[in-house]
Coordinates of C-alpha atoms in Angstrom, one line a residue:
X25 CA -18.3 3.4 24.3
X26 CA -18.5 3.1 20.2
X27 CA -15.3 5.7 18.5
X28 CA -15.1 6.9 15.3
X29 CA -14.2 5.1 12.5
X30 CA -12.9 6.0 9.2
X31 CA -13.7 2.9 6.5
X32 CA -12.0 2.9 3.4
X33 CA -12.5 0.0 0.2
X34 CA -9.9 -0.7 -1.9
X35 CA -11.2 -2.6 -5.0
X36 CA -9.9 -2.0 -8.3
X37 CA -8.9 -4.9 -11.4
X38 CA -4.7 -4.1 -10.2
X39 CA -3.1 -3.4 -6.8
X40 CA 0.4 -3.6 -5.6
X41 CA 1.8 -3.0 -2.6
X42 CA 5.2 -3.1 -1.8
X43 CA 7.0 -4.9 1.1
X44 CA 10.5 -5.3 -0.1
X45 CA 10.4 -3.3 -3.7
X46 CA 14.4 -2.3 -4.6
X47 CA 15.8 -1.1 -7.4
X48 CA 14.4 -3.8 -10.1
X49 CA 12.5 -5.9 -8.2
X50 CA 9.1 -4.7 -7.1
X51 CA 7.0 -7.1 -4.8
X52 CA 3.7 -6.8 -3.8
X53 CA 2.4 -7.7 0.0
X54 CA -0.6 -9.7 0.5
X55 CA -2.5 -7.0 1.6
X56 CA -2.1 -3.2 2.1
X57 CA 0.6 -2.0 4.9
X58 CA -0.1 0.9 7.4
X59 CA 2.6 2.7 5.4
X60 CA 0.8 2.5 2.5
X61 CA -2.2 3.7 3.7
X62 CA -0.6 6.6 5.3
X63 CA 1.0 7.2 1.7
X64 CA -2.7 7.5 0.2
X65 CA -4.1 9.5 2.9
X66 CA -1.2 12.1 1.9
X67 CA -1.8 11.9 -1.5
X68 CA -5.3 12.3 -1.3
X69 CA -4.5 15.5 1.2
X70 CA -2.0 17.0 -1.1
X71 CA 1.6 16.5 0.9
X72 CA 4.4 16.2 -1.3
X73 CA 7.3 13.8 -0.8
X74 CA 10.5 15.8 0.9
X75 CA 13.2 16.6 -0.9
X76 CA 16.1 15.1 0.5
X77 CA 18.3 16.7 -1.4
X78 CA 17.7 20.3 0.7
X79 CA 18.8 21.0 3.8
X80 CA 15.1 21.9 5.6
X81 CA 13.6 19.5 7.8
X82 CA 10.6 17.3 5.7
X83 CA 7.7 17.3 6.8
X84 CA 6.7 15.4 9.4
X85 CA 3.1 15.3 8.8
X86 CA 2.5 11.7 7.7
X87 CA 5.0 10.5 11.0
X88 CA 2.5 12.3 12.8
X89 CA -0.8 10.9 11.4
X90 CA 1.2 7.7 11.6
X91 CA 1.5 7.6 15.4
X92 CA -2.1 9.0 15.5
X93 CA -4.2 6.1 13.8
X94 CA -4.6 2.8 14.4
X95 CA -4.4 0.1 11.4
X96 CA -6.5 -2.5 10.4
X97 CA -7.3 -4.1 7.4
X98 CA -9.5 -7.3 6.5
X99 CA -9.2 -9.2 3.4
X100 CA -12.5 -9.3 1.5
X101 CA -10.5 -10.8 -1.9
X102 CA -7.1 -11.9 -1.5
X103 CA -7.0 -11.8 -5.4
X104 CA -4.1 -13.4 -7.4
X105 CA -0.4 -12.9 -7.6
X106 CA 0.8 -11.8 -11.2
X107 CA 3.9 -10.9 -12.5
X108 CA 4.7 -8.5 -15.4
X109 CA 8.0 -8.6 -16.8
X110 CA 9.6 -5.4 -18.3
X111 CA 13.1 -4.0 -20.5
X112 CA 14.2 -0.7 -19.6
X113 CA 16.6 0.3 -21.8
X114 CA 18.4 4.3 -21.7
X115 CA 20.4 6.1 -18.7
X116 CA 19.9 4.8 -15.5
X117 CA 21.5 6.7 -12.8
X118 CA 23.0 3.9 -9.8
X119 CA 23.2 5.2 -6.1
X120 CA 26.7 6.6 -6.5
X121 CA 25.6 8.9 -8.7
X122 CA 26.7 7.9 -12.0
X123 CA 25.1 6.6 -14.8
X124 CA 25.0 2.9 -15.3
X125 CA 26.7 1.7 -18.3
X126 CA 26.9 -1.3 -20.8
X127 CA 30.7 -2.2 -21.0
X128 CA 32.1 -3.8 -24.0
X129 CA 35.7 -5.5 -24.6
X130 CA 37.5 -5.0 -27.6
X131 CA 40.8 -7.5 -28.1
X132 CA 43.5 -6.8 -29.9
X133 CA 47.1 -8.0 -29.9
X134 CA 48.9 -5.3 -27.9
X135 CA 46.5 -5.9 -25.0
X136 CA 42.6 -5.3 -24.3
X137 CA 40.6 -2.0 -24.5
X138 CA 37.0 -1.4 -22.7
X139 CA 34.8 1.0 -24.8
X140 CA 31.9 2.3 -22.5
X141 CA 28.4 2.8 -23.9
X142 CA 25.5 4.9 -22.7
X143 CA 22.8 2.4 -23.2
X144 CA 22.0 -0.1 -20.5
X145 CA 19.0 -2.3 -20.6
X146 CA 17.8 -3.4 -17.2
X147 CA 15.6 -6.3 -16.8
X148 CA 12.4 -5.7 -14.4
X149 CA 9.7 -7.7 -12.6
X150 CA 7.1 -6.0 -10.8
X151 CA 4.4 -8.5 -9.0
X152 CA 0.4 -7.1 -9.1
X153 CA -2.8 -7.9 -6.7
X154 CA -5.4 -8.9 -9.7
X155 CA -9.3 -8.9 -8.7
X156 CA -8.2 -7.9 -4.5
X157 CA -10.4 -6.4 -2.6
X158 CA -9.7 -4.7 1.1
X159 CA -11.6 -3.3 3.8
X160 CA -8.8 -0.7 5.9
X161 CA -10.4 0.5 9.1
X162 CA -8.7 3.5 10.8
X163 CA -9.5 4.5 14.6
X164 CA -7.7 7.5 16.7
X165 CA -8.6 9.3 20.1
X166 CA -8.3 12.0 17.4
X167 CA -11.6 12.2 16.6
X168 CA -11.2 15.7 14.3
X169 CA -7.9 14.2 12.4
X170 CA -10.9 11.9 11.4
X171 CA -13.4 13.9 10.6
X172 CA -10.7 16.0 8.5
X173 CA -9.3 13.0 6.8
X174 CA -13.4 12.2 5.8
X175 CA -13.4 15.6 4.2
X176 CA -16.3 16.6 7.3
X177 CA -13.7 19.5 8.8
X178 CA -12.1 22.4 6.5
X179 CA -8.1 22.2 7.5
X180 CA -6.4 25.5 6.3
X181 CA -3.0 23.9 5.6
X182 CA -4.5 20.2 3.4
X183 CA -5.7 21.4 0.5
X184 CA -7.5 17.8 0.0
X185 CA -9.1 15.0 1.7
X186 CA -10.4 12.0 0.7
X187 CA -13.9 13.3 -0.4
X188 CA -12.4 15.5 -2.7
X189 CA -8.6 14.2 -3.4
X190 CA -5.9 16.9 -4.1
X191 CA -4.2 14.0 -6.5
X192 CA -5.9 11.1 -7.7
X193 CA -5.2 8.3 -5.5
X194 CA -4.1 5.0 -6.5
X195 CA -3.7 1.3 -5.0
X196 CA 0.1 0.9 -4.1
X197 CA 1.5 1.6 -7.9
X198 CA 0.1 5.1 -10.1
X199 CA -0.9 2.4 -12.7
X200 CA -3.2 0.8 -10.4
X201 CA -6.6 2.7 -10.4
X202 CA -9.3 2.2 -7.8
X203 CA -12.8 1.0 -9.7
X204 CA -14.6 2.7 -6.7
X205 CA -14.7 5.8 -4.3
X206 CA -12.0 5.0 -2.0
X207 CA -13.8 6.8 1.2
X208 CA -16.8 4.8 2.4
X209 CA -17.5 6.6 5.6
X210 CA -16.7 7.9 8.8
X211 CA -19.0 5.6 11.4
X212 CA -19.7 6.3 15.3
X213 CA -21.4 2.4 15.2
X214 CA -18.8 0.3 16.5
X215 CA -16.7 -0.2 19.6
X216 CA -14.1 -0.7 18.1
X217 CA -12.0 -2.2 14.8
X218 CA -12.7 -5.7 15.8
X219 CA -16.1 -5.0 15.8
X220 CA -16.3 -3.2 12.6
X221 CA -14.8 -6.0 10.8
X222 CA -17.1 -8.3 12.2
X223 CA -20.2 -6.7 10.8
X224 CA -19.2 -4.6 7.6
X225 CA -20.7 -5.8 4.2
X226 CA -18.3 -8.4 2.6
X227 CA -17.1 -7.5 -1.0
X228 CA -17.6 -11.3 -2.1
X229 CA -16.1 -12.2 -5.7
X230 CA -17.5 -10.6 -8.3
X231 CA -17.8 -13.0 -11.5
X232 CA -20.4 -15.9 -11.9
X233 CA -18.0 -18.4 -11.3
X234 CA -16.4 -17.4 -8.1
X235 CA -20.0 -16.8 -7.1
X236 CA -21.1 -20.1 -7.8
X237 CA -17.9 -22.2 -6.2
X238 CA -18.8 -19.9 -2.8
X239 CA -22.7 -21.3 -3.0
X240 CA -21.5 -24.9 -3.5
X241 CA -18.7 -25.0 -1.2
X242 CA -20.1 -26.5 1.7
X243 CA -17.6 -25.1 4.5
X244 CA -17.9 -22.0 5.9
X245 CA -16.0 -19.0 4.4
X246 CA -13.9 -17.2 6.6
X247 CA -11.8 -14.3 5.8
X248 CA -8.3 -12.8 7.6
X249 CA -7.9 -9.3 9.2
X250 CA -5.4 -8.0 10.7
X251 CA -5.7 -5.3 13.5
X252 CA -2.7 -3.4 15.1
X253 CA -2.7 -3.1 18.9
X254 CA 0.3 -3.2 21.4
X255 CA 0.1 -6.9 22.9
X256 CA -0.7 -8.3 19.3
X257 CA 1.3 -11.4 18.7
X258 CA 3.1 -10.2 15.2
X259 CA 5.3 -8.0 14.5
X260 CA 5.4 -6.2 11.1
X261 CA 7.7 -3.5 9.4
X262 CA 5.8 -1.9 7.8
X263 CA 4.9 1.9 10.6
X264 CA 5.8 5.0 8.9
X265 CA 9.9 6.5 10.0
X266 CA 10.9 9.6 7.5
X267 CA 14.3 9.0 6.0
X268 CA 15.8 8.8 2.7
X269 CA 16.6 4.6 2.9
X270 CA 12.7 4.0 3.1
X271 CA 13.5 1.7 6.3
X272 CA 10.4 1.5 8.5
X273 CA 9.7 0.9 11.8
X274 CA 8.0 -2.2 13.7
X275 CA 4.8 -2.3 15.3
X276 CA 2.4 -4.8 16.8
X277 CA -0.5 -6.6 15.1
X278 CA -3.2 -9.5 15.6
X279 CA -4.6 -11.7 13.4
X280 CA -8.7 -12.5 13.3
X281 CA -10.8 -15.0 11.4
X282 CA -14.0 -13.7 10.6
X283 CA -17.1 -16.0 9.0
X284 CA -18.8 -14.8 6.2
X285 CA -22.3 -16.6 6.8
X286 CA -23.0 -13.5 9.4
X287 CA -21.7 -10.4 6.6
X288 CA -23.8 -9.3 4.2
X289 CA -22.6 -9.0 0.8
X290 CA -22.3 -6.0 -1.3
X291 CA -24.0 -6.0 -4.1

């Protein structure tokens, strides 16, 4: 019996999404996680991030949508990894609390003083997705959270969906804008995520050249999904878990080839 489907294309010159990103170091994952995609569904709704610094319970919205959907996603682009190096330099506040400070030594005969100063400059490198292109697939026995996600059912407490986005939403970083509608559809068409991967339009490479190398290649091109189900073989961190670390939890995945001679490209 087909379910609903909630289709979603992530295409944009820049994408990054992180797997490991601390303090100056900010990766980027092959492709989107399940976190991430729950982190754009809520900023297209309009949920704010908790405030961890009060004492009232955050919401648990996102844990709940979370739990609700399940995840796939198939690599139309894989795209390039690119790194862009950056100086910070002013008041940088460290996880104790205090500011983070240059310290100087001064020498003199009686002994050694240490002079603080205010001004820190911290070294960055933060890794970017260039030319990617994804196709997420959601699925739930939820079939209104759907339709409410799709922007197809009035919810009195979201004051956005993706049809019409309460913030703008971006690809993993706020610097990485989408260069098309991130909703495609809601579809009833397909059994299931599998399925839907198996017969969606492919978003092949856009320039002349990586056109070209796919008409003379003479091996078949096959592209990577990966769908979440409870006896998948891999395990990835990557589910949502509220808490002020950012840990997440596990859950199960598979991996599918999928050949690109049967897909129709997008134009």
């Amino acid at each position: 019996m087909p379910e609903p489907i909630l289709l979603i294309r992530l295409e944009g010159p820049l994408q990054s999404w992180g797997v490991r990103s601390r303090w100056s170091w900010r990766d980027t994952g092959p492709e989107p996680s399940k976190s991430a995609i729950i982190g754009l569904l809520g900023c297209a709704a309009g949920i704010s991030r908790p405030d961890w610094r009060s004492r009232t319970e955050p919401d648990r919205t996102l844990e709940q949508w979370d739990n609700a959907l399940r995840f796939g996603v198939r690599v139309d682009r894989p795209g390039t990894i690119e790194t862009d190096y950056h100086t910070v330099q002013g008041r940088h506040w460290q996880a104790d609390g205090k500011v983070k400070r240059e310290k100087t030594e001064v020498k003199y005969s009686g002994g050694k003083w240490v002079f603080w100063s205010e001004i820190h400059t911290e070294p960055t490198w933060r890794h970017y997705l260039h030319d990617a292109a994804f196709l997420v697939a959601l699925a739930s026995d939820n079939a209104d959270l759907l339709r409410k996600l799709a922007g197809e059912l009035d919810h009195p407490d979201l004051p956005g969906d993706l049809k019409h986005p309460k913030w703008p939403p971006y690809l993993g970083r706020k610097a990485c804008v989408p260069s098309r509608p991130i909703l495609d559809r809601l579809t009833d068409e397909y059994q299931d995520l599998k399925s839907a991967f198996e017969t969606e339009p492919w978003a092949a490479p856009r320039s002349p050249r990586e056109r070209k190398s796919l008409e003379i290649a003479k091996r078949p091109t096959r592209l990577v999904a990966w769908i979440e189900c409870l006896d998948g073989e891999y395990e990835r961190q990557d589910a949502m878990r509220l808490n002020q670390f950012r840990f997440y939890d596990f859950r199960r995945c598979r991996r599918i080839e999928i050949d690109t001679g049967s897909l129709r490209r997008i134009p």
